[in-house]
mmCIF file of C-alpha atoms in Angstrom:
data_model
loop_
_atom_site.group_PDB
_atom_site.id
_atom_site.type_symbol
_atom_site.label_atom_id
_atom_site.label_comp_id
_atom_site.label_asym_id
_atom_site.label_seq_id
_atom_site.Cartn_x
_atom_site.Cartn_y
_atom_site.Cartn_z
ATOM 1 C CA UNK H 1 24.018 66.371 -125.709
ATOM 2 C CA UNK H 2 21.959 66.223 -128.894
ATOM 3 C CA UNK H 3 20.822 62.706 -128.024
ATOM 4 C CA UNK H 4 19.735 63.825 -124.580
ATOM 5 C CA UNK H 5 17.933 66.824 -126.037
ATOM 6 C CA UNK H 6 16.145 64.629 -128.593
ATOM 7 C CA UNK H 7 15.230 62.013 -125.994
ATOM 8 C CA UNK H 8 13.420 64.629 -123.939
ATOM 9 C CA UNK H 9 10.925 65.308 -126.723
ATOM 10 C CA UNK H 10 9.535 68.545 -128.084
ATOM 11 C CA UNK H 11 9.138 70.094 -124.619
ATOM 12 C CA UNK H 12 12.911 70.460 -124.434
ATOM 13 C CA UNK H 13 12.684 73.288 -126.987
ATOM 14 C CA UNK H 14 10.585 75.681 -124.857
ATOM 15 C CA UNK H 15 12.674 74.730 -121.822
ATOM 16 C CA UNK H 16 15.832 75.605 -123.742
ATOM 17 C CA UNK H 17 14.342 78.956 -124.759
ATOM 18 C CA UNK H 18 13.416 79.628 -121.139
ATOM 19 C CA UNK H 19 16.961 78.881 -120.014
ATOM 20 C CA UNK H 20 18.355 81.358 -122.560
ATOM 21 C CA UNK H 21 15.838 83.977 -121.375
ATOM 22 C CA UNK H 22 16.849 83.450 -117.740
ATOM 23 C CA UNK H 23 20.517 83.981 -118.553
ATOM 24 C CA UNK H 24 19.854 87.041 -120.715
ATOM 25 C CA UNK H 25 17.517 88.711 -118.199
ATOM 26 C CA UNK H 26 19.823 87.965 -115.262
ATOM 27 C CA UNK H 27 22.820 89.514 -116.998
ATOM 28 C CA UNK H 28 20.811 92.564 -118.127
ATOM 29 C CA UNK H 29 19.253 93.159 -114.696
ATOM 30 C CA UNK H 30 22.573 92.688 -112.902
ATOM 31 C CA UNK H 31 24.052 95.391 -115.098
ATOM 32 C CA UNK H 32 21.023 97.700 -114.886
ATOM 33 C CA UNK H 33 20.264 97.383 -111.158
ATOM 34 C CA UNK H 34 23.707 98.582 -110.162
ATOM 35 C CA UNK H 35 23.337 100.591 -106.920
ATOM 36 C CA UNK H 36 26.019 103.053 -108.058
ATOM 37 C CA UNK H 37 24.046 103.745 -111.229
ATOM 38 C CA UNK H 38 20.565 103.829 -109.677
ATOM 39 C CA UNK H 39 21.228 105.792 -106.478
ATOM 40 C CA UNK H 40 24.770 107.247 -106.392
ATOM 41 C CA UNK H 41 25.886 107.595 -102.818
ATOM 42 C CA UNK H 42 26.993 111.236 -102.941
ATOM 43 C CA UNK H 43 24.324 112.561 -105.281
ATOM 44 C CA UNK H 44 22.063 113.993 -102.582
ATOM 45 C CA UNK H 45 24.999 115.841 -101.007
ATOM 46 C CA UNK H 46 26.039 117.230 -104.384
ATOM 47 C CA UNK H 47 22.501 118.448 -105.046
ATOM 48 C CA UNK H 48 22.348 120.168 -101.686
ATOM 49 C CA UNK H 49 25.692 121.869 -102.328
ATOM 50 C CA UNK H 50 24.373 123.219 -105.628
ATOM 51 C CA UNK H 51 21.222 124.480 -103.902
ATOM 52 C CA UNK H 52 23.225 126.283 -101.212
ATOM 53 C CA UNK H 53 25.439 127.856 -103.858
ATOM 54 C CA UNK H 54 22.399 128.894 -105.931
ATOM 55 C CA UNK H 55 23.665 126.836 -108.847
ATOM 56 C CA UNK H 56 20.520 124.768 -109.354
ATOM 57 C CA UNK H 57 19.424 126.240 -112.675
ATOM 58 C CA UNK H 58 17.067 124.684 -115.200
ATOM 59 C CA UNK H 59 20.064 123.251 -117.041
ATOM 60 C CA UNK H 60 21.336 121.705 -113.839
ATOM 61 C CA UNK H 61 17.907 120.192 -113.223
ATOM 62 C CA UNK H 62 17.948 118.655 -116.711
ATOM 63 C CA UNK H 63 21.371 117.152 -116.067
ATOM 64 C CA UNK H 64 20.229 115.884 -112.673
ATOM 65 C CA UNK H 65 17.153 114.287 -114.241
ATOM 66 C CA UNK H 66 19.294 112.458 -116.793
ATOM 67 C CA UNK H 67 22.065 111.445 -114.391
ATOM 68 C CA UNK H 68 20.321 108.568 -112.589
ATOM 69 C CA UNK H 69 16.913 107.309 -111.439
ATOM 70 C CA UNK H 70 17.529 108.943 -108.049
ATOM 71 C CA UNK H 71 18.412 112.173 -109.824
ATOM 72 C CA UNK H 72 15.160 111.942 -111.742
ATOM 73 C CA UNK H 73 13.197 111.656 -108.486
ATOM 74 C CA UNK H 74 15.085 114.503 -106.817
ATOM 75 C CA UNK H 75 14.685 116.721 -109.885
ATOM 76 C CA UNK H 76 10.930 116.145 -109.854
ATOM 77 C CA UNK H 77 10.784 117.291 -106.248
ATOM 78 C CA UNK H 78 13.008 120.319 -106.774
ATOM 79 C CA UNK H 79 10.946 121.443 -109.767
ATOM 80 C CA UNK H 80 7.866 121.695 -107.543
ATOM 81 C CA UNK H 81 9.542 122.631 -104.253
ATOM 82 C CA UNK H 82 8.217 126.193 -104.342
ATOM 83 C CA UNK H 83 4.615 125.010 -104.351
ATOM 84 C CA UNK H 84 4.736 123.592 -100.846
ATOM 85 C CA UNK H 85 5.646 120.403 -99.076
ATOM 86 C CA UNK H 86 2.645 118.334 -100.192
ATOM 87 C CA UNK H 87 2.988 119.241 -103.867
ATOM 88 C CA UNK H 88 6.694 118.429 -103.701
ATOM 89 C CA UNK H 89 5.981 115.045 -102.089
ATOM 90 C CA UNK H 90 3.312 114.254 -104.678
ATOM 91 C CA UNK H 91 5.669 115.016 -107.552
ATOM 92 C CA UNK H 92 8.370 112.857 -105.968
ATOM 93 C CA UNK H 93 5.948 109.970 -105.511
ATOM 94 C CA UNK H 94 4.790 110.228 -109.108
ATOM 95 C CA UNK H 95 8.354 110.228 -110.432
ATOM 96 C CA UNK H 96 9.328 107.405 -108.085
ATOM 97 C CA UNK H 97 6.423 105.281 -109.317
ATOM 98 C CA UNK H 98 7.588 105.668 -112.908
ATOM 99 C CA UNK H 99 11.189 104.888 -111.956
ATOM 100 C CA UNK H 100 10.214 101.779 -109.988
ATOM 101 C CA UNK H 101 8.062 100.556 -112.871
ATOM 102 C CA UNK H 102 11.043 100.847 -115.208
ATOM 103 C CA UNK H 103 13.375 99.120 -112.738
ATOM 104 C CA UNK H 104 10.933 96.201 -112.440
ATOM 105 C CA UNK H 105 11.244 95.516 -116.182
ATOM 106 C CA UNK H 106 11.663 91.812 -117.049
ATOM 107 C CA UNK H 107 11.376 90.680 -113.411
ATOM 108 C CA UNK H 108 7.811 89.499 -114.016
ATOM 109 C CA UNK H 109 9.060 87.400 -116.938
ATOM 110 C CA UNK H 110 11.733 85.892 -114.699
ATOM 111 C CA UNK H 111 9.132 85.008 -112.072
ATOM 112 C CA UNK H 112 6.831 83.529 -114.698
ATOM 113 C CA UNK H 113 9.621 81.307 -116.029
ATOM 114 C CA UNK H 114 10.401 80.137 -112.495
ATOM 115 C CA UNK H 115 6.738 79.146 -112.050
ATOM 116 C CA UNK H 116 6.055 77.680 -115.504
ATOM 117 C CA UNK H 117 9.149 75.569 -116.227
ATOM 118 C CA UNK H 118 8.443 72.980 -113.485
ATOM 119 C CA UNK H 119 4.972 72.597 -114.976
ATOM 120 C CA UNK H 120 6.503 72.044 -118.421
ATOM 121 C CA UNK H 121 8.732 69.410 -116.865
ATOM 122 C CA UNK H 122 5.718 67.787 -115.231
ATOM 123 C CA UNK H 123 3.899 67.831 -118.560
ATOM 124 C CA UNK H 124 6.860 66.042 -120.114
ATOM 125 C CA UNK H 125 6.695 63.463 -117.332
ATOM 126 C CA UNK H 126 3.015 62.850 -117.989
ATOM 127 C CA UNK H 127 3.572 62.544 -121.745
ATOM 128 C CA UNK H 128 6.462 60.149 -121.171
ATOM 129 C CA UNK H 129 4.385 57.928 -118.899
ATOM 130 C CA UNK H 130 1.529 57.963 -121.415
ATOM 131 C CA UNK H 131 4.031 56.766 -124.009
ATOM 132 C CA UNK H 132 5.147 53.980 -121.672
ATOM 133 C CA UNK H 133 1.619 52.740 -120.970
ATOM 134 C CA UNK H 134 0.682 52.963 -124.650
ATOM 135 C CA UNK H 135 3.678 50.779 -125.491
ATOM 136 C CA UNK H 136 2.702 48.276 -122.804
ATOM 137 C CA UNK H 137 -0.818 48.065 -124.216
ATOM 138 C CA UNK H 138 0.442 47.491 -127.779
ATOM 139 C CA UNK H 139 3.509 45.360 -127.243
ATOM 140 C CA UNK H 140 3.430 44.233 -123.658
ATOM 141 C CA UNK H 141 6.407 44.544 -121.401
ATOM 142 C CA UNK H 142 8.815 42.723 -123.691
ATOM 143 C CA UNK H 143 10.011 45.753 -125.706
ATOM 144 C CA UNK H 144 12.445 47.359 -123.291
ATOM 145 C CA UNK H 145 13.585 49.976 -125.828
ATOM 146 C CA UNK H 146 10.154 51.554 -126.181
ATOM 147 C CA UNK H 147 9.626 51.524 -122.420
ATOM 148 C CA UNK H 148 13.022 53.074 -121.804
ATOM 149 C CA UNK H 149 12.284 55.839 -124.324
ATOM 150 C CA UNK H 150 9.137 56.895 -122.503
ATOM 151 C CA UNK H 151 10.775 56.737 -119.094
ATOM 152 C CA UNK H 152 13.806 58.729 -120.265
ATOM 153 C CA UNK H 153 11.517 61.404 -121.715
ATOM 154 C CA UNK H 154 9.686 61.631 -118.402
ATOM 155 C CA UNK H 155 12.875 61.968 -116.364
ATOM 156 C CA UNK H 156 14.713 64.302 -118.728
ATOM 157 C CA UNK H 157 11.933 66.863 -119.007
ATOM 158 C CA UNK H 158 11.439 66.862 -115.239
ATOM 159 C CA UNK H 159 15.150 67.413 -114.668
ATOM 160 C CA UNK H 160 15.299 70.109 -117.353
ATOM 161 C CA UNK H 161 12.283 71.926 -115.924
ATOM 162 C CA UNK H 162 13.778 71.977 -112.439
ATOM 163 C CA UNK H 163 17.191 72.886 -113.835
ATOM 164 C CA UNK H 164 15.718 76.029 -115.380
ATOM 165 C CA UNK H 165 13.255 76.873 -112.600
ATOM 166 C CA UNK H 166 15.717 76.802 -109.700
ATOM 167 C CA UNK H 167 18.169 79.391 -111.123
ATOM 168 C CA UNK H 168 15.248 81.486 -112.344
ATOM 169 C CA UNK H 169 13.691 81.563 -108.873
ATOM 170 C CA UNK H 170 17.013 82.394 -107.198
ATOM 171 C CA UNK H 171 17.646 85.180 -109.705
ATOM 172 C CA UNK H 172 14.112 86.539 -109.329
ATOM 173 C CA UNK H 173 14.341 86.691 -105.539
ATOM 174 C CA UNK H 174 17.814 88.231 -105.690
ATOM 175 C CA UNK H 175 16.780 91.070 -107.981
ATOM 176 C CA UNK H 176 13.566 91.738 -106.064
ATOM 177 C CA UNK H 177 15.614 92.097 -102.889
ATOM 178 C CA UNK H 178 18.069 94.418 -104.608
ATOM 179 C CA UNK H 179 15.210 96.491 -106.040
ATOM 180 C CA UNK H 180 13.616 96.819 -102.590
ATOM 181 C CA UNK H 181 16.908 98.081 -101.156
ATOM 182 C CA UNK H 182 17.281 100.619 -103.969
ATOM 183 C CA UNK H 183 13.713 101.869 -103.513
ATOM 184 C CA UNK H 184 14.292 102.365 -99.780
ATOM 185 C CA UNK H 185 17.476 104.321 -100.480
ATOM 186 C CA UNK H 186 15.744 106.595 -102.984
ATOM 187 C CA UNK H 187 12.813 107.151 -100.618
ATOM 188 C CA UNK H 188 15.103 108.071 -97.739
ATOM 189 C CA UNK H 189 17.084 110.557 -99.841
ATOM 190 C CA UNK H 190 13.909 112.131 -101.206
ATOM 191 C CA UNK H 191 12.419 112.500 -97.720
ATOM 192 C CA UNK H 192 15.624 114.113 -96.441
ATOM 193 C CA UNK H 193 15.531 116.634 -99.272
ATOM 194 C CA UNK H 194 11.881 117.489 -98.612
ATOM 195 C CA UNK H 195 12.441 117.904 -94.876
ATOM 196 C CA UNK H 196 15.493 120.119 -95.288
ATOM 197 C CA UNK H 197 13.940 122.377 -97.918
ATOM 198 C CA UNK H 198 10.846 122.866 -95.759
ATOM 199 C CA UNK H 199 12.806 123.187 -92.493
ATOM 200 C CA UNK H 200 11.169 120.217 -90.798
ATOM 201 C CA UNK H 201 14.438 118.911 -89.403
ATOM 202 C CA UNK H 202 18.176 119.360 -89.537
ATOM 203 C CA UNK H 203 19.983 116.899 -91.789
ATOM 204 C CA UNK H 204 23.556 116.958 -92.981
ATOM 205 C CA UNK H 205 22.903 116.013 -96.581
ATOM 206 C CA UNK H 206 26.578 115.895 -97.376
ATOM 207 C CA UNK H 207 26.859 112.927 -95.036
ATOM 208 C CA UNK H 208 23.560 111.348 -96.128
#
């Protein structure tokens, strides 16, 4: 393994760092973007039960805000529910924007790695071929060892770049899709709460 790493040249070091970053970010995002932690299924029903029982005090709102990202969005709406539908919607949208920004953390880095690592591999290919042609100019085609070193550098960096980029791209797309699903869930629950509090429609929030 060390020989392969050395044969790939100095570009193998940033590629190795990128691979470690992909693994670390993927594990962290998989743990963080857990649907049960972001938007608990029964949270909206529990909130509605507390509202009907007149148990939604300021302390309950603080606990709701800390319980989950969905709870944070719902708490923002409930805090401003007495000021009318539009004010409530605006406060929900503002809180949701902050929550989404936090949930998107590190995904841009993952996408950047997926885009950059193939280019690093291509750069290694170019440098390897330059090494090959320089050896041909100096020594001709008789020194197979020098030629093989340049070719191996070209192939190894290309393979390493693709080997990092492919998992990074898959991971990036996976977490973006999961984030989209979570955002839709939070939006639907927030809209249901707004509509029920302002009597725009009948919704059984306990079954939502």
